[in-house]
Every structure is written in structure tokens, then in C-alpha cells.
Tab-separated table of C-alpha atoms in Angstrom:
chain	number	residue	atom	x	y	z
A	1	MET	CA	337.542	-291.961	104.477
A	2	ASN	CA	335.596	-288.847	103.507
A	3	GLU	CA	337.143	-285.639	102.219
A	4	ILE	CA	336.700	-283.679	105.426
A	5	VAL	CA	338.503	-286.265	107.541
A	6	THR	CA	341.140	-286.900	104.860
A	7	GLY	CA	341.797	-283.173	104.543
A	8	ASP	CA	341.722	-282.493	108.289
A	9	THR	CA	344.766	-280.349	109.009
A	10	LEU	CA	343.600	-279.514	112.538
A	11	GLY	CA	344.201	-282.920	114.091
A	12	ALA	CA	340.555	-283.060	115.181
A	13	PHE	CA	339.614	-286.485	113.791
A	14	VAL	CA	340.872	-289.945	114.714
A	15	ARG	CA	342.246	-292.089	111.878
A	16	GLU	CA	342.850	-295.495	113.474
A	17	ASN	CA	339.141	-296.214	113.992
A	18	HIS	CA	337.447	-293.933	111.486
A	19	ILE	CA	333.772	-294.544	110.799
A	20	GLU	CA	331.191	-292.754	108.697
A	21	VAL	CA	327.441	-293.382	108.962
A	22	ARG	CA	324.726	-291.641	106.989
A	23	GLY	CA	321.334	-290.999	108.551
A	24	PRO	CA	318.029	-291.093	106.660
A	25	SER	CA	317.125	-288.283	104.276
A	26	ALA	CA	314.307	-287.041	106.521
A	27	GLY	CA	314.202	-286.037	110.172
A	28	ALA	CA	314.727	-283.141	112.544
A	29	LEU	CA	318.468	-283.066	111.767
A	30	ALA	CA	318.378	-284.075	108.097
A	31	GLY	CA	321.236	-282.636	106.089
A	32	LEU	CA	323.393	-281.821	109.120
A	33	THR	CA	326.832	-283.309	109.687
A	34	PHE	CA	328.304	-284.233	113.047
A	35	ALA	CA	331.257	-285.857	114.726
A	36	ALA	CA	331.359	-287.927	117.904
A	37	LYS	CA	334.011	-287.809	120.601
A	38	ASP	CA	335.932	-291.078	120.592
A	39	ILE	CA	334.349	-292.285	123.806
A	40	TYR	CA	331.026	-293.042	122.082
A	41	ASP	CA	330.546	-296.507	120.626
A	42	VAL	CA	329.694	-296.704	116.950
A	43	ALA	CA	328.667	-300.131	115.723
A	44	GLY	CA	331.424	-302.061	113.973
A	45	VAL	CA	334.447	-300.072	115.160
A	46	ARG	CA	336.588	-299.943	118.263
A	47	THR	CA	336.334	-297.023	120.667
A	48	GLY	CA	339.707	-295.461	121.442
A	49	PHE	CA	339.076	-293.347	124.580
A	50	GLY	CA	342.164	-291.263	123.719
A	51	SER	CA	344.432	-294.208	124.571
A	52	PRO	CA	346.307	-296.466	122.134
A	53	ASP	CA	346.250	-299.176	124.798
A	54	TRP	CA	342.490	-298.932	125.247
A	55	LEU	CA	342.037	-299.132	121.479
A	56	ARG	CA	344.322	-302.180	121.306
A	57	THR	CA	342.604	-304.073	124.114
A	58	HIS	CA	338.957	-303.548	123.163
A	59	GLY	CA	337.024	-305.070	120.298
A	60	PRO	CA	334.537	-303.447	117.911
A	61	ALA	CA	331.293	-302.170	119.382
A	62	ALA	CA	328.287	-304.406	118.783
A	63	ARG	CA	325.941	-301.424	118.627
A	64	SER	CA	326.086	-297.645	118.625
A	65	ALA	CA	325.608	-295.623	121.796
A	66	PRO	CA	321.976	-294.431	122.091
A	67	ALA	CA	323.090	-290.785	121.878
A	68	VAL	CA	324.762	-291.450	118.537
A	69	GLN	CA	321.850	-293.520	117.273
A	70	MET	CA	319.293	-290.829	118.164
A	71	LEU	CA	321.195	-288.310	116.060
A	72	LEU	CA	321.474	-290.717	113.158
A	73	ASP	CA	317.789	-291.611	113.355
A	74	ALA	CA	316.987	-287.885	113.208
A	75	GLY	CA	318.760	-287.667	109.841
A	76	ALA	CA	322.213	-286.370	110.801
A	77	HIS	CA	325.296	-287.707	109.029
A	78	LEU	CA	328.213	-288.898	111.176
A	79	ILE	CA	331.442	-288.102	109.343
A	80	GLY	CA	333.942	-289.343	111.902
A	81	LYS	CA	335.123	-289.674	115.489
A	82	THR	CA	337.130	-286.951	117.181
A	83	HIS	CA	340.140	-286.942	119.457
A	84	THR	CA	339.717	-286.773	123.193
A	85	GLU	CA	342.170	-286.250	125.975
A	86	GLU	CA	343.424	-289.598	127.289
A	87	MET	CA	340.666	-291.347	129.308
A	88	ALA	CA	338.672	-288.081	129.020
A	89	TRP	CA	340.449	-286.650	132.069
A	90	SER	CA	341.896	-283.230	131.290
A	91	LEU	CA	340.998	-279.599	130.690
A	92	THR	CA	343.603	-278.662	128.054
A	93	GLY	CA	343.047	-281.180	125.256
A	94	GLU	CA	346.736	-282.044	124.888
A	95	ASN	CA	346.919	-285.798	124.324
A	96	ALA	CA	350.390	-287.265	124.914
A	97	HIS	CA	349.839	-289.901	122.203
A	98	TYR	CA	347.814	-288.150	119.491
A	99	GLY	CA	348.737	-284.496	119.866
A	100	THR	CA	346.611	-281.387	120.300
A	101	PRO	CA	343.848	-280.320	117.877
A	102	ILE	CA	344.245	-276.797	116.536
A	103	ASN	CA	341.982	-274.081	117.915
A	104	VAL	CA	341.276	-271.907	114.866
A	105	ASN	CA	339.768	-269.126	116.967
A	106	ALA	CA	342.755	-268.843	119.316
A	107	PRO	CA	345.888	-269.574	117.257
A	108	GLY	CA	348.732	-271.054	119.257
A	109	ARG	CA	346.442	-271.926	122.145
A	110	VAL	CA	344.831	-275.163	123.312
A	111	PRO	CA	341.257	-276.078	122.339
A	112	GLY	CA	340.430	-277.289	125.843
A	113	GLY	CA	339.703	-280.811	126.958
A	114	SER	CA	338.701	-283.424	127.117
A	115	SER	CA	336.300	-282.904	124.178
A	116	SER	CA	339.103	-281.244	122.247
A	117	GLY	CA	338.571	-282.702	118.789
A	118	SER	CA	334.821	-282.128	118.825
A	119	ALA	CA	335.198	-278.482	119.832
A	120	ALA	CA	337.980	-277.880	117.300
A	121	ALA	CA	335.963	-279.450	114.468
A	122	VAL	CA	332.880	-277.356	115.207
A	123	ALA	CA	334.862	-274.131	115.593
A	124	ALA	CA	336.522	-274.682	112.223
A	125	GLY	CA	333.242	-275.429	110.460
A	126	LEU	CA	334.204	-279.012	109.616
A	127	VAL	CA	330.860	-280.219	111.011
A	128	ASP	CA	327.578	-278.586	111.958
A	129	PHE	CA	327.692	-279.974	115.479
A	130	ALA	CA	329.548	-282.530	117.556
A	131	LEU	CA	329.083	-284.773	120.564
A	132	GLY	CA	331.331	-284.287	123.544
A	133	SER	CA	331.041	-285.263	127.178
A	134	ASP	CA	331.233	-283.265	130.368
A	135	THR	CA	332.256	-284.649	133.744
A	136	GLY	CA	334.129	-281.724	135.268
A	137	GLY	CA	334.005	-279.179	132.455
A	138	SER	CA	334.944	-281.027	129.265
A	139	VAL	CA	332.263	-279.355	127.134
A	140	ARG	CA	331.923	-276.013	128.883
A	141	LEU	CA	335.599	-275.100	128.959
A	142	PRO	CA	336.389	-276.109	125.314
A	143	ALA	CA	333.297	-274.187	124.214
A	144	SER	CA	334.694	-271.105	125.931
A	145	TYR	CA	338.178	-271.584	124.516
A	146	CYS	CA	336.963	-272.208	120.946
A	147	GLY	CA	334.223	-269.574	120.812
A	148	ILE	CA	331.256	-271.890	120.242
A	149	LEU	CA	328.099	-273.002	122.022
A	150	GLY	CA	328.417	-275.907	124.436
A	151	MET	CA	325.892	-277.718	126.618
A	152	ARG	CA	326.177	-279.860	129.723
A	153	PRO	CA	322.658	-281.246	130.323
A	154	THR	CA	320.959	-282.263	133.532
A	155	HIS	CA	322.768	-285.325	134.862
A	156	GLY	CA	321.025	-288.504	133.729
A	157	ARG	CA	318.859	-286.742	131.148
A	158	ILE	CA	320.636	-288.329	128.148
A	159	PRO	CA	321.505	-292.055	128.263
A	160	LEU	CA	325.188	-292.957	128.566
A	161	GLU	CA	325.070	-296.599	127.540
A	162	GLY	CA	327.871	-297.329	125.096
A	163	VAL	CA	329.958	-294.408	126.394
A	164	CYS	CA	333.325	-294.856	128.116
A	165	PRO	CA	332.904	-293.702	131.729
A	166	LEU	CA	335.133	-291.438	133.779
A	167	ALA	CA	333.058	-290.755	136.903
A	168	PRO	CA	329.489	-291.986	136.350
A	169	SER	CA	327.800	-289.839	138.994
A	170	PHE	CA	329.116	-286.745	137.173
A	171	ASP	CA	329.368	-287.897	133.518
A	172	THR	CA	327.013	-286.289	130.994
A	173	CYS	CA	326.551	-286.349	127.218
A	174	GLY	CA	327.126	-282.832	125.882
A	175	TRP	CA	327.289	-281.174	122.497
A	176	PHE	CA	328.704	-278.215	120.560
A	177	ALA	CA	327.436	-276.058	117.684
A	178	ARG	CA	328.116	-272.663	116.130
A	179	ASP	CA	324.539	-271.852	115.154
A	180	PRO	CA	322.021	-271.411	118.014
A	181	GLY	CA	319.205	-272.870	115.934
A	182	VAL	CA	321.167	-276.030	115.193
A	183	PHE	CA	322.278	-276.146	118.826
A	184	GLU	CA	318.662	-276.157	120.004
A	185	ARG	CA	317.518	-278.692	117.386
A	186	VAL	CA	320.246	-281.117	118.440
A	187	GLY	CA	319.313	-280.634	122.070
A	188	ARG	CA	315.656	-281.331	121.417
A	189	VAL	CA	316.587	-284.646	119.789
A	190	LEU	CA	319.020	-285.738	122.498
A	191	LEU	CA	316.727	-284.623	125.324
A	192	ARG	CA	313.688	-286.159	123.594
A	193	ASP	CA	311.765	-283.026	124.496
A	194	ASP	CA	309.628	-280.972	122.133
A	195	ALA	CA	307.542	-279.218	124.803
A	196	PRO	CA	307.574	-275.419	124.997
A	197	ALA	CA	310.516	-274.170	127.024
A	198	ALA	CA	310.042	-272.395	130.337
A	199	LYS	CA	310.861	-268.689	130.381
A	200	SER	CA	313.257	-267.125	132.844
A	201	ARG	CA	312.842	-263.607	134.168
A	202	ARG	CA	315.350	-263.932	137.029
A	203	LEU	CA	319.037	-263.475	136.348
A	204	LEU	CA	321.429	-264.237	139.199
A	205	VAL	CA	325.126	-263.412	139.042
A	206	ALA	CA	327.513	-265.715	140.933
A	207	GLN	CA	329.857	-263.266	142.620
A	208	ASP	CA	332.031	-265.953	144.203
A	209	ALA	CA	332.472	-267.714	140.847
A	210	PHE	CA	333.428	-264.473	139.097
A	211	ALA	CA	336.081	-263.974	141.784
A	212	PHE	CA	338.091	-266.776	140.143
A	213	ALA	CA	338.206	-264.981	136.779
A	214	GLU	CA	341.408	-263.236	135.770
A	215	GLU	CA	341.269	-259.478	136.324
A	216	SER	CA	341.840	-258.831	132.621
A	217	ALA	CA	338.770	-260.924	131.767
A	218	LYS	CA	336.311	-259.243	134.106
A	219	ALA	CA	335.569	-256.279	131.821
A	220	ALA	CA	334.786	-258.687	128.963
A	221	PHE	CA	332.461	-260.648	131.222
A	222	LYS	CA	330.683	-257.439	132.229
A	223	SER	CA	329.862	-256.742	128.600
A	224	ALA	CA	328.650	-260.323	128.157
A	225	LEU	CA	326.364	-260.014	131.188
A	226	GLU	CA	324.776	-256.941	129.680
A	227	LYS	CA	323.803	-258.997	126.609
A	228	VAL	CA	322.146	-261.600	128.815
A	229	ALA	CA	320.399	-259.008	130.984
A	230	ALA	CA	318.903	-257.436	127.864
A	231	VAL	CA	316.937	-260.665	127.371
A	232	ILE	CA	316.218	-261.814	130.942
A	233	GLY	CA	316.134	-258.634	132.993
A	234	THR	CA	318.032	-256.804	135.724
A	235	PRO	CA	320.652	-259.051	137.340
A	236	GLU	CA	320.851	-259.807	141.045
A	237	ASN	CA	324.181	-260.552	142.699
A	238	VAL	CA	324.323	-263.737	144.782
A	239	THR	CA	326.889	-265.832	146.615
A	240	VAL	CA	326.600	-269.438	145.475
A	241	GLY	CA	328.676	-271.256	148.061
A	242	ASP	CA	327.863	-271.775	151.703
A	243	GLU	CA	331.647	-271.981	152.024
A	244	SER	CA	334.544	-271.379	149.634
A	245	LEU	CA	334.040	-272.777	146.127
A	246	THR	CA	337.577	-274.122	146.462
A	247	GLN	CA	336.176	-276.411	149.147
A	248	TRP	CA	333.306	-277.360	146.843
A	249	MET	CA	335.953	-278.334	144.285
A	250	ASP	CA	337.245	-280.966	146.720
A	251	TYR	CA	333.737	-282.356	147.121
A	252	PHE	CA	333.869	-282.907	143.365
A	253	ARG	CA	337.457	-284.160	143.083
A	254	PHE	CA	337.362	-286.930	145.690
A	255	PRO	CA	334.276	-288.750	144.338
A	256	GLN	CA	335.474	-288.209	140.772
A	257	GLY	CA	338.825	-289.801	141.529
A	258	ALA	CA	337.301	-292.708	143.432
A	259	GLU	CA	334.807	-293.392	140.644
A	260	ALA	CA	337.481	-293.191	137.945
A	261	TRP	CA	339.619	-295.724	139.817
A	262	ALA	CA	336.645	-298.013	140.422
A	263	ALA	CA	335.742	-297.892	136.731
A	264	HIS	CA	339.210	-298.606	135.363
A	265	SER	CA	341.464	-300.110	138.043
A	266	GLU	CA	340.986	-303.671	136.832
A	267	TRP	CA	341.976	-302.758	133.275
A	268	ILE	CA	344.882	-300.584	134.436
A	269	THR	CA	346.214	-303.320	136.709
A	270	ARG	CA	345.892	-305.964	134.000
A	271	GLU	CA	347.114	-304.042	130.952
A	272	ARG	CA	349.529	-301.537	132.541
A	273	PRO	CA	348.774	-298.854	129.916
A	274	GLN	CA	351.425	-296.329	128.977
A	275	PHE	CA	349.629	-293.199	130.139
A	276	GLY	CA	350.961	-289.711	129.472
A	277	PRO	CA	352.506	-288.070	132.545
A	278	ALA	CA	349.476	-286.019	133.601
A	279	ILE	CA	346.984	-288.868	133.261
A	280	LYS	CA	349.351	-291.311	134.938
A	281	GLY	CA	349.592	-288.983	137.915
A	282	ARG	CA	345.811	-288.576	138.155
A	283	PHE	CA	345.165	-292.311	138.248
A	284	GLU	CA	347.947	-292.826	140.770
A	285	TRP	CA	346.284	-290.213	142.970
A	286	ALA	CA	342.835	-291.724	142.349
A	287	SER	CA	344.037	-295.078	143.663
A	288	THR	CA	344.822	-293.446	147.021
A	289	VAL	CA	341.580	-291.526	147.633
A	290	ASP	CA	340.393	-292.116	151.185
A	291	PRO	CA	336.822	-293.501	151.405
A	292	LYS	CA	336.238	-291.161	154.348
A	293	ASP	CA	336.884	-288.179	152.066
A	294	VAL	CA	334.437	-289.622	149.543
A	295	ALA	CA	331.766	-290.152	152.192
A	296	ARG	CA	332.165	-286.620	153.530
A	297	ALA	CA	332.054	-285.199	150.003
A	298	SER	CA	328.972	-287.225	149.103
A	299	ALA	CA	327.086	-285.914	152.127
A	300	ARG	CA	328.036	-282.337	151.293
A	301	ARG	CA	327.015	-282.919	147.677
A	302	GLU	CA	323.441	-283.575	148.743
A	303	ALA	CA	323.408	-280.401	150.855
A	304	ILE	CA	324.816	-278.444	147.903
A	305	THR	CA	322.135	-279.882	145.641
A	306	ARG	CA	319.416	-278.681	148.008
A	307	ARG	CA	321.048	-275.256	148.214
A	308	MET	CA	321.170	-274.921	144.422
A	309	ASP	CA	317.584	-276.152	144.058
A	310	GLU	CA	316.477	-273.318	146.322
A	311	LEU	CA	318.655	-270.725	144.575
A	312	LEU	CA	317.320	-271.632	141.127
A	313	ARG	CA	313.648	-271.966	142.032
A	314	ASN	CA	311.009	-270.175	139.948
A	315	ASP	CA	312.988	-270.628	136.728
A	316	ALA	CA	315.974	-268.508	137.746
A	317	VAL	CA	319.246	-268.736	135.824
A	318	LEU	CA	322.701	-268.244	137.287
A	319	ALA	CA	325.415	-266.483	135.278
A	320	LEU	CA	329.086	-267.293	135.786
A	321	PRO	CA	332.249	-267.609	133.685
A	322	SER	CA	332.674	-270.777	131.628
A	323	ALA	CA	336.419	-270.467	132.196
A	324	PRO	CA	338.570	-268.096	134.244
A	325	ASP	CA	340.446	-266.753	131.211
A	326	ILE	CA	341.149	-267.320	127.526
A	327	ALA	CA	342.780	-270.562	126.413
A	328	LEU	CA	346.261	-271.381	127.656
A	329	PRO	CA	349.151	-271.357	125.183
A	330	ARG	CA	349.949	-274.795	123.813
A	331	ASN	CA	352.637	-276.718	125.723
A	332	SER	CA	352.273	-274.620	128.864
A	333	PRO	CA	354.368	-275.996	131.739
A	334	PRO	CA	352.619	-278.235	134.304
A	335	VAL	CA	352.622	-275.498	136.951
A	336	VAL	CA	350.571	-273.272	134.615
A	337	VAL	CA	348.153	-276.094	133.796
A	338	ASP	CA	347.739	-276.824	137.499
A	339	GLY	CA	346.984	-273.146	138.022
A	340	LEU	CA	344.232	-273.348	135.419
A	341	ARG	CA	342.663	-276.321	137.172
A	342	ALA	CA	342.808	-274.523	140.523
A	343	ARG	CA	340.926	-271.526	139.090
A	344	ALA	CA	338.575	-273.353	136.722
A	345	LEU	CA	337.316	-276.267	138.807
A	346	PRO	CA	335.748	-274.133	141.574
A	347	MET	CA	333.431	-272.554	139.009
A	348	LEU	CA	332.973	-275.702	136.919
A	349	CYS	CA	332.138	-277.991	139.853
A	350	ILE	CA	328.887	-276.209	140.737
A	351	ALA	CA	326.749	-277.779	138.008
A	352	GLY	CA	328.375	-281.177	138.439
A	353	LEU	CA	327.824	-281.377	142.177
A	354	ALA	CA	324.179	-280.316	141.921
A	355	ARG	CA	323.514	-282.274	138.680
A	356	LEU	CA	322.433	-279.091	136.871
A	357	PRO	CA	322.273	-278.119	133.182
A	358	GLN	CA	324.723	-275.436	132.034
A	359	VAL	CA	325.209	-273.739	128.675
A	360	SER	CA	328.327	-271.866	127.583
A	361	LEU	CA	327.698	-268.900	125.275
A	362	PRO	CA	330.435	-267.275	123.135
A	363	LEU	CA	329.564	-263.772	124.291
A	364	ALA	CA	332.964	-262.241	124.995
A	365	SER	CA	336.535	-261.991	123.777
A	366	LEU	CA	339.875	-260.847	125.128
A	367	ASN	CA	343.071	-260.190	123.212
A	368	GLY	CA	341.463	-261.595	120.078
A	369	CYS	CA	340.534	-264.890	121.762
A	370	PRO	CA	337.075	-266.208	122.722
A	371	LEU	CA	335.714	-266.194	126.235
A	372	GLY	CA	332.461	-267.890	127.228
A	373	LEU	CA	329.793	-266.857	129.702
A	374	SER	CA	327.701	-269.643	131.218
A	375	LEU	CA	324.123	-269.922	132.394
A	376	ILE	CA	323.006	-272.599	134.869
A	377	ALA	CA	319.350	-273.554	135.371
A	378	ALA	CA	317.436	-275.863	137.665
A	379	ARG	CA	317.459	-279.587	136.980
A	380	GLY	CA	315.244	-280.367	134.006
A	381	ASN	CA	315.275	-276.810	132.649
A	382	ASP	CA	317.628	-277.741	129.813
A	383	THR	CA	315.362	-276.488	127.026
A	384	MET	CA	315.019	-273.139	128.775
A	385	LEU	CA	318.775	-272.695	128.387
A	386	LEU	CA	318.602	-273.678	124.721
A	387	ALA	CA	315.840	-271.153	124.081
A	388	LEU	CA	317.795	-268.474	125.940
A	389	ALA	CA	320.860	-269.166	123.809
A	390	ARG	CA	318.758	-268.599	120.705
A	391	ALA	CA	317.119	-265.445	122.098
A	392	ILE	CA	320.411	-263.921	123.218
A	393	SER	CA	321.958	-264.657	119.832
A	394	SER	CA	319.210	-262.702	118.068
A	395	GLN	CA	320.586	-259.452	119.483
A	396	PRO	CA	322.783	-257.468	117.104
A	397	SER	CA	326.418	-258.571	117.449
A	398	ALA	CA	325.517	-260.823	120.378
A	399	PHE	CA	328.069	-263.533	119.734
A	400	SER	CA	331.680	-262.430	119.553
């Protein structure tokens, strides 16, 4: 076990199934170190999925997930796997079995989930970048909480073979970095795209998404928007939803729950895993989702996709909070965590429903803690967001 993992005092890295793989000495990512969320297969070791029971009941992977292999082939050095929330289904990062990684940029607060270990490791400088995944916000929200860059790509753009699923029609391979140049280089490898990025000169501001932000955070977001506008141009206020974004959240939740149950019900029924209380409750709910609710949500999802395609035409970008507030204190009571989900999911569900790329930028802070501002682009405009992240970062004191 390498020195970084051995000396990890943050609880970011898994120990039970540690693996280290060195890439070649040449390539686009040569000399960079990374970690992979423990939902990605790495040849020769078991994948844990944040669950001791999953780890116990699954054998070693025959081959590495394509996302991991692409990074290795580009010269990056995998130094370990990182903790995830159990079954990758949470926004706080507090795993009932393995604990909560430490958020060095918000002491005493959660790192965010479910890509908690990856975000914590990047924030602390233990690795240059890390793989996470994003179904309902599991890259974007930890990026905000930990004060780093985080990317959810266009759905389907990066292969997910060899990756434990949560809800396949929403699941994406995402990543974190501190340095915008590294962030873009990683994205170019994973997206397999070296073409010049499109340029955006239209900045839209999602008024109905900002309405879910805490009042104390809105001034910080205003300052962050000014940094983005300095690169793109004068912002235009828009209303994203054709109805309440809280209703859009339900169009996300019902299919997500049904897909999660479809993916794992056989294993759950057979193995009867000892889930933590929150995850146990989510799967119990998922088993009861009415197919009529799923059908109605699926139809609305297609209408929402068309609406967002029109809104983001001509290379527009949409600005909105990555999270409604700074990270919650560790061990917050369930009612507080439920409140976070109720405020966060309406803004996080937009990209998932419409299958859009979204980047979280560490442009703001509040009470000494990070706060991320997000940009959403049209499907396929992932590299435009990466180039914008780099351009915005070149401004003096851009990143908090």
C-alpha cells in the first residue's frame, strides 16, 4: 500500500480492496495521480460499492472499467480506490459502515456524497484528480462542498461498463480536480475529444433554481455570477421550469427509484444486506414505486429535454447554484438531511432529466466554507464547459 493511502488521515481511501496501478511514462496525463470511486472495477480486485455485503458477495473484476483504463493508458497513476456512500445513493457522504471522509476545506462538515472519498482526496491534494459518478448530484454537490472543480458530462458520453449502477438512465462518469488545466486534460481523455471547444456568448441565469438557495448564500452567488459574466457577457434572467422545479424533482425521483430497485432487487432479496438506516429506507421506498408514476415521469422527461434543448440553443450556458448552501455539519439529524435533499434536488435534477453536461466551479464562499456555482450547456457541449472553467479561472482571484 503506497504512502499516500497508508498515511491517509482523512478516511478518503478504502483499505479492504486497495489497488495501485501505474500508467505508462508517456501520454496526455503522464505524471498525474488519481483515485477512483469504489464503484469502478479495477482488474484483479473486488469492487465494494460502499457496502461490506456487496464486497463480500462479489468476486474480483476480470478487467478494469473503460473509464479507468482510458486514464491509465493516458499515463495517469492510480493510487487507490475511494470511499463512496453506500450503493452510491446519498448527498452527504456519511457511510454507516465506513464513516465520513474529512472535508479539509469545511472543517466539521460533510464532504458531500456519494463521491465523498474522491472529492475529499482531491480537496486535500492527495491526488491530482479523481473519478466520481453523478446520478442525482454526486459529483456536483461534493465539488461545491469541498471547493473543487467537478464535472457531470452529457449522459452516455463516457462508457459505464464495469461501473456499479444506481439508475442507468441518469448515471454518468464524472471527475474532480483542483487545477482547471488538469481538469480539462482529464476531460479530453475521458470524452475522447480533442476538437476545438465551442464558445459561448450567452449567459442565462436560472431564477427558479436560485430561489432554492439559502438567503445567506445569495450574495456569494451574486459575486460568483459576476466572475462568469466577465468571461461570457451580460447575463439574462430566465425561468427554467414550465412548472415548479419541485415537481421536476419528482420526475427524477420516481424513475431513479424504479431503476435502482430493478438493478439490485435480486441481490437485495437474496443476500439481505445490512444497509444503513437511510439507504435501507430508500430501497424500501424504491420497491413500492408505482409504474404509473414512472410512466408519467418518463413522458414529462422527454418534454423537459425538448424545453432545455431550446433554452440552450446557440451555445448558451445556464448558471445556477451547485448546492443550496455550504456543507451540512457532520452527523446532522435526519430532518436536516431531508431538508437538504428537498432544496438541492430541484436544482440538481435539471441536468439529469435533460441528459445535460454540468460543471461546478469553486467561485464563492460563505462563513469560510466553499460554495460552487454551476454552468449547464447543451448536450455534447462538454468541452465548452471545460474551456470556460479554464477561462474563468484565469481571472485574478477567480477561484475562492
